[in-house]
PDB file of C-alpha atoms in Angstrom:
ATOM      1  CA  MET J   1      21.173  51.041  11.023  1.00 72.00           C
ATOM      2  CA  THR J   2      18.679  48.631  10.866  1.00 87.00           C
ATOM      3  CA  VAL J   3      18.664  44.294  11.977  1.00 86.00           C
ATOM      4  CA  THR J   4      19.444  44.119   8.475  1.00 87.00           C
ATOM      5  CA  ASP J   5      21.489  46.024   7.235  1.00 85.00           C
ATOM      6  CA  ALA J   6      24.436  45.000  10.611  1.00 86.00           C
ATOM      7  CA  LEU J   7      24.107  41.312   8.967  1.00 89.00           C
ATOM      8  CA  PHE J   8      24.231  41.954   5.854  1.00 91.00           C
ATOM      9  CA  GLU J   9      28.046  43.836   6.364  1.00 91.00           C
ATOM     10  CA  ARG J  10      28.402  40.768   8.584  1.00 92.00           C
ATOM     11  CA  ALA J  11      27.949  39.077   5.259  1.00 93.00           C
ATOM     12  CA  LEU J  12      29.803  41.027   3.381  1.00 92.00           C
ATOM     13  CA  VAL J  13      33.137  41.417   5.454  1.00 93.00           C
ATOM     14  CA  GLU J  14      33.659  37.483   6.053  1.00 94.00           C
ATOM     15  CA  GLU J  15      32.495  35.797   2.270  1.00 94.00           C
ATOM     16  CA  ALA J  16      35.073  39.188   1.107  1.00 93.00           C
ATOM     17  CA  THR J  17      37.521  38.623   3.509  1.00 94.00           C
ATOM     18  CA  LYS J  18      37.543  34.468   3.478  1.00 93.00           C
ATOM     19  CA  LYS J  19      38.176  34.452  -0.677  1.00 92.00           C
ATOM     20  CA  SER J  20      39.870  37.197  -0.236  1.00 90.00           C
ATOM     21  CA  GLY J  21      43.542  35.645   0.236  1.00 84.00           C
ATOM     22  CA  LEU J  22      45.523  39.182   1.205  1.00 91.00           C
ATOM     23  CA  VAL J  23      44.219  42.152   2.880  1.00 94.00           C
ATOM     24  CA  TRP J  24      45.265  45.647   3.517  1.00 93.00           C
ATOM     25  CA  VAL J  25      45.749  46.177   7.104  1.00 95.00           C
ATOM     26  CA  ARG J  26      46.683  49.867   9.146  1.00 94.00           C
ATOM     27  CA  ALA J  27      47.584  50.099  12.802  1.00 93.00           C
ATOM     28  CA  PRO J  28      46.582  53.202  13.503  1.00 92.00           C
ATOM     29  CA  GLY J  29      49.468  55.787  12.733  1.00 89.00           C
ATOM     30  CA  GLY J  30      50.916  53.146  10.043  1.00 88.00           C
ATOM     31  CA  PRO J  31      50.503  52.657   6.586  1.00 88.00           C
ATOM     32  CA  ALA J  32      48.447  50.019   5.075  1.00 89.00           C
ATOM     33  CA  ARG J  33      50.870  46.983   4.723  1.00 91.00           C
ATOM     34  CA  PRO J  34      49.251  43.819   2.122  1.00 91.00           C
ATOM     35  CA  LEU J  35      49.040  40.288   4.334  1.00 94.00           C
ATOM     36  CA  TRP J  36      48.258  36.774   3.949  1.00 93.00           C
ATOM     37  CA  HIS J  37      45.559  35.327   5.736  1.00 95.00           C
ATOM     38  CA  VAL J  38      43.078  32.862   7.040  1.00 95.00           C
ATOM     39  CA  TRP J  39      39.189  33.645   7.448  1.00 96.00           C
ATOM     40  CA  HIS J  40      38.842  31.230  10.782  1.00 95.00           C
ATOM     41  CA  GLU J  41      35.986  31.254  13.211  1.00 94.00           C
ATOM     42  CA  GLY J  42      35.015  34.693  12.513  1.00 94.00           C
ATOM     43  CA  ALA J  43      38.005  36.403  12.108  1.00 96.00           C
ATOM     44  CA  ALA J  44      40.881  36.940   9.872  1.00 96.00           C
ATOM     45  CA  CYS J  45      43.666  34.977  11.688  1.00 96.00           C
ATOM     46  CA  LEU J  46      47.750  36.114  10.266  1.00 95.00           C
ATOM     47  CA  VAL J  47      50.982  34.740  11.592  1.00 95.00           C
ATOM     48  CA  GLY J  48      54.393  37.379  11.137  1.00 93.00           C
ATOM     49  CA  ASP J  49      57.716  39.479  13.066  1.00 90.00           C
ATOM     50  CA  GLY J  50      59.894  36.262  12.324  1.00 87.00           C
ATOM     51  CA  PRO J  51      62.390  35.251  10.053  1.00 85.00           C
ATOM     52  CA  GLY J  52      61.221  35.013   7.230  1.00 83.00           C
ATOM     53  CA  GLU J  53      57.685  36.457   8.092  1.00 89.00           C
ATOM     54  CA  GLN J  54      55.185  39.000   7.081  1.00 91.00           C
ATOM     55  CA  PRO J  55      55.726  41.936   9.499  1.00 91.00           C
ATOM     56  CA  LEU J  56      53.269  43.081  11.865  1.00 91.00           C
ATOM     57  CA  SER J  57      54.762  45.655  12.909  1.00 86.00           C
ATOM     58  CA  GLY J  58      52.180  48.413  14.890  1.00 91.00           C
ATOM     59  CA  LEU J  59      49.748  45.599  15.362  1.00 93.00           C
ATOM     60  CA  ALA J  60      49.866  44.936  19.512  1.00 92.00           C
ATOM     61  CA  ASP J  61      47.147  42.985  21.407  1.00 92.00           C
ATOM     62  CA  GLY J  62      43.779  44.837  22.106  1.00 90.00           C
ATOM     63  CA  GLY J  63      44.826  47.596  19.627  1.00 94.00           C
ATOM     64  CA  ASP J  64      42.661  48.510  16.564  1.00 95.00           C
ATOM     65  CA  ALA J  65      43.186  48.288  13.067  1.00 96.00           C
ATOM     66  CA  VAL J  66      41.712  48.909  10.139  1.00 95.00           C
ATOM     67  CA  VAL J  67      41.382  45.982   7.299  1.00 95.00           C
ATOM     68  CA  THR J  68      40.762  46.664   3.395  1.00 94.00           C
ATOM     69  CA  VAL J  69      39.537  43.943   1.246  1.00 94.00           C
ATOM     70  CA  ARG J  70      40.377  43.525  -2.024  1.00 90.00           C
ATOM     71  CA  SER J  71      38.832  41.434  -4.865  1.00 87.00           C
ATOM     72  CA  LYS J  72      40.205  38.339  -5.514  1.00 81.00           C
ATOM     73  CA  ASP J  73      39.372  38.123  -9.357  1.00 83.00           C
ATOM     74  CA  LYS J  74      39.770  42.190 -10.378  1.00 82.00           C
ATOM     75  CA  GLY J  75      41.556  43.140  -7.307  1.00 78.00           C
ATOM     76  CA  GLY J  76      39.667  46.624  -6.779  1.00 84.00           C
ATOM     77  CA  ARG J  77      38.698  47.774  -3.244  1.00 88.00           C
ATOM     78  CA  VAL J  78      35.047  45.673  -1.863  1.00 91.00           C
ATOM     79  CA  VAL J  79      35.037  46.607   2.223  1.00 93.00           C
ATOM     80  CA  THR J  80      36.891  48.238   4.525  1.00 94.00           C
ATOM     81  CA  TRP J  81      36.019  47.213   8.310  1.00 95.00           C
ATOM     82  CA  GLU J  82      37.970  48.208  11.552  1.00 95.00           C
ATOM     83  CA  ALA J  83      38.850  45.144  14.216  1.00 96.00           C
ATOM     84  CA  THR J  84      40.363  44.653  17.509  1.00 96.00           C
ATOM     85  CA  VAL J  85      43.806  42.982  17.488  1.00 96.00           C
ATOM     86  CA  VAL J  86      43.909  40.137  19.609  1.00 96.00           C
ATOM     87  CA  GLN J  87      47.470  37.896  19.883  1.00 96.00           C
ATOM     88  CA  LEU J  88      47.139  34.103  20.386  1.00 96.00           C
ATOM     89  CA  THR J  89      49.598  32.373  23.450  1.00 95.00           C
ATOM     90  CA  PRO J  90      51.148  29.742  22.240  1.00 95.00           C
ATOM     91  CA  GLY J  91      50.127  25.940  23.097  1.00 93.00           C
ATOM     92  CA  SER J  92      46.259  27.489  23.631  1.00 96.00           C
ATOM     93  CA  PRO J  93      43.424  25.997  21.840  1.00 96.00           C
ATOM     94  CA  GLU J  94      42.557  29.155  20.009  1.00 96.00           C
ATOM     95  CA  TRP J  95      46.507  29.190  18.953  1.00 95.00           C
ATOM     96  CA  GLU J  96      46.373  25.162  17.684  1.00 95.00           C
ATOM     97  CA  ALA J  97      42.831  26.130  15.750  1.00 96.00           C
ATOM     98  CA  ALA J  98      44.791  29.087  14.232  1.00 96.00           C
ATOM     99  CA  VAL J  99      47.390  27.565  12.807  1.00 94.00           C
ATOM    100  CA  ALA J 100      46.510  24.178  12.198  1.00 93.00           C
ATOM    101  CA  GLU J 101      44.656  26.941   9.379  1.00 94.00           C
ATOM    102  CA  LEU J 102      47.028  28.636   8.641  1.00 93.00           C
ATOM    103  CA  LYS J 103      49.831  25.801   8.369  1.00 91.00           C
ATOM    104  CA  GLY J 104      47.533  24.599   5.495  1.00 88.00           C
ATOM    105  CA  LYS J 105      47.560  28.508   3.802  1.00 87.00           C
ATOM    106  CA  ARG J 106      51.171  29.118   3.726  1.00 85.00           C
ATOM    107  CA  LEU J 107      52.572  28.935   1.018  1.00 79.00           C
ATOM    108  CA  ASN J 108      57.127  28.335   0.506  1.00 78.00           C
ATOM    109  CA  ALA J 109      57.958  27.422   4.300  1.00 77.00           C
ATOM    110  CA  ARG J 110      61.088  26.593   4.881  1.00 78.00           C
ATOM    111  CA  ASP J 111      60.602  24.246   7.094  1.00 82.00           C
ATOM    112  CA  GLY J 112      56.911  22.521   6.745  1.00 80.00           C
ATOM    113  CA  GLU J 113      56.238  20.039   9.389  1.00 83.00           C
ATOM    114  CA  ALA J 114      58.269  21.611  11.962  1.00 88.00           C
ATOM    115  CA  MET J 115      56.361  25.747  11.207  1.00 89.00           C
ATOM    116  CA  PRO J 116      54.117  25.218  14.299  1.00 91.00           C
ATOM    117  CA  GLU J 117      57.035  25.003  16.038  1.00 93.00           C
ATOM    118  CA  ARG J 118      58.482  27.702  14.779  1.00 92.00           C
ATOM    119  CA  TRP J 119      56.014  29.888  15.613  1.00 93.00           C
ATOM    120  CA  SER J 120      55.691  29.555  18.849  1.00 94.00           C
ATOM    121  CA  ARG J 121      59.275  30.436  18.955  1.00 93.00           C
ATOM    122  CA  GLU J 122      59.931  32.914  16.651  1.00 94.00           C
ATOM    123  CA  CYS J 123      56.471  35.047  15.336  1.00 94.00           C
ATOM    124  CA  ARG J 124      53.624  36.053  16.591  1.00 96.00           C
ATOM    125  CA  VAL J 125      49.747  34.635  15.843  1.00 96.00           C
ATOM    126  CA  LEU J 126      47.337  37.752  15.860  1.00 96.00           C
ATOM    127  CA  ARG J 127      43.195  37.528  15.013  1.00 96.00           C
ATOM    128  CA  LEU J 128      41.683  40.474  14.135  1.00 96.00           C
ATOM    129  CA  GLU J 129      37.989  40.275  14.637  1.00 96.00           C
ATOM    130  CA  PRO J 130      35.452  42.571  12.645  1.00 95.00           C
ATOM    131  CA  ASN J 131      33.675  44.855  15.192  1.00 92.00           C
ATOM    132  CA  GLY J 132      30.315  45.609  13.309  1.00 85.00           C
ATOM    133  CA  THR J 133      31.990  49.248  11.269  1.00 87.00           C
ATOM    134  CA  THR J 134      32.598  49.057   8.232  1.00 89.00           C
ATOM    135  CA  ARG J 135      33.514  52.460   6.412  1.00 89.00           C
ATOM    136  CA  PRO J 136      32.755  53.997   3.516  1.00 89.00           C
ATOM    137  CA  LEU J 137      34.678  53.053  -0.121  1.00 83.00           C
ATOM    138  CA  PRO J 138      36.917  56.600  -0.127  1.00 81.00           C
ATOM    139  CA  GLY J 139      36.195  58.153  -3.736  1.00 81.00           C
ATOM    140  CA  SER J 140      39.694  58.334  -4.872  1.00 81.00           C
ATOM    141  CA  ALA J 141      42.548  55.927  -5.167  1.00 79.00           C
ATOM    142  CA  LEU J 142      44.300  56.358  -2.026  1.00 76.00           C
ATOM    143  CA  ALA J 143      47.952  55.400  -3.870  1.00 79.00           C
ATOM    144  CA  GLU J 144      50.605  55.828  -1.564  1.00 79.00           C
ATOM    145  CA  PRO J 145      54.841  55.020  -2.789  1.00 83.00           C
ATOM    146  CA  PRO J 146      55.706  51.730  -2.106  1.00 79.00           C
ATOM    147  CA  LEU J 147      57.210  51.568   1.347  1.00 77.00           C
ATOM    148  CA  PRO J 148      61.300  50.730   1.643  1.00 79.00           C
ATOM    149  CA  THR J 149      61.976  47.273   1.799  1.00 76.00           C
ATOM    150  CA  PRO J 150      65.830  45.614   1.570  1.00 75.00           C
ATOM    151  CA  ALA J 151      63.356  43.078  -1.317  1.00 73.00           C
ATOM    152  CA  THR J 152      63.018  45.926  -4.252  1.00 63.00           C
ATOM    153  CA  THR J 153      65.997  46.325  -6.535  1.00 66.00           C
ATOM    154  CA  ARG J 154      66.693  47.807  -9.713  1.00 72.00           C
ATOM    155  CA  ARG J 155      68.349  46.174 -12.451  1.00 76.00           C
ATOM    156  CA  PRO J 156      68.644  47.051 -16.360  1.00 76.00           C
ATOM    157  CA  VAL J 157      65.730  46.040 -18.656  1.00 75.00           C
ATOM    158  CA  PRO J 158      67.312  42.522 -19.983  1.00 79.00           C
ATOM    159  CA  ALA J 159      68.552  43.262 -23.850  1.00 82.00           C
ATOM    160  CA  ALA J 160      66.156  41.229 -25.428  1.00 82.00           C
ATOM    161  CA  LEU J 161      62.660  42.576 -23.688  1.00 80.00           C
ATOM    162  CA  PRO J 162      61.414  45.222 -26.599  1.00 80.00           C
ATOM    163  CA  ARG J 163      62.237  42.773 -29.003  1.00 81.00           C
ATOM    164  CA  LEU J 164      60.225  40.153 -27.357  1.00 79.00           C
ATOM    165  CA  LEU J 165      57.396  42.800 -26.365  1.00 81.00           C
ATOM    166  CA  ARG J 166      57.345  44.198 -29.777  1.00 80.00           C
ATOM    167  CA  LYS J 167      57.092  40.461 -31.235  1.00 74.00           C
ATOM    168  CA  LYS J 168      53.253  39.794 -29.012  1.00 64.00           C
ATOM    169  CA  ARG J 169      52.246  43.466 -29.979  1.00 64.00           C
ATOM    170  CA  ARG J 170      52.492  42.038 -34.356  1.00 62.00           C
ATOM    171  CA  GLY J 171      51.177  38.745 -33.100  1.00 57.00           C
ATOM    172  CA  ARG J 172      48.016  40.197 -31.929  1.00 59.00           C
ATOM    173  CA  ARG J 173      47.511  42.279 -34.736  1.00 55.00           C
TER     174      ARG J 173
END
């Protein structure tokens, strides 16, 4: 690989990850999980493993992860890159900087301004630092059944839904 190719891949990883609000992260031996993040100082920063936050199971300090970035507008894969997981220590300058970025992007926080204090007590803040290796995009869809979750519910289709859908189709013709 030439220096130009390496710089191109690094720029692709950074730009694609910056623009995508959601990445798919796979820890060794685990399933790929969708995780929201922010790109900060050359790495994807995540917060989770606390009450009401995203699960970061399998991501250990010093471990490896594979990150797949999707296109924000089309939803298709753009790039898959390998990362080293670094857990930030609460109160450290790196942690403070990452949390300031994460706090600005966190939607629907239950505790608003007290969020960083809760994160320092109950959550983990991780950096996924690219190690310079990208993987070729697969030729197949890699579709898998959804992971089990207590948030999934099955309810009957509302009685009015078929009628509403027919109205929309008639309006398009």
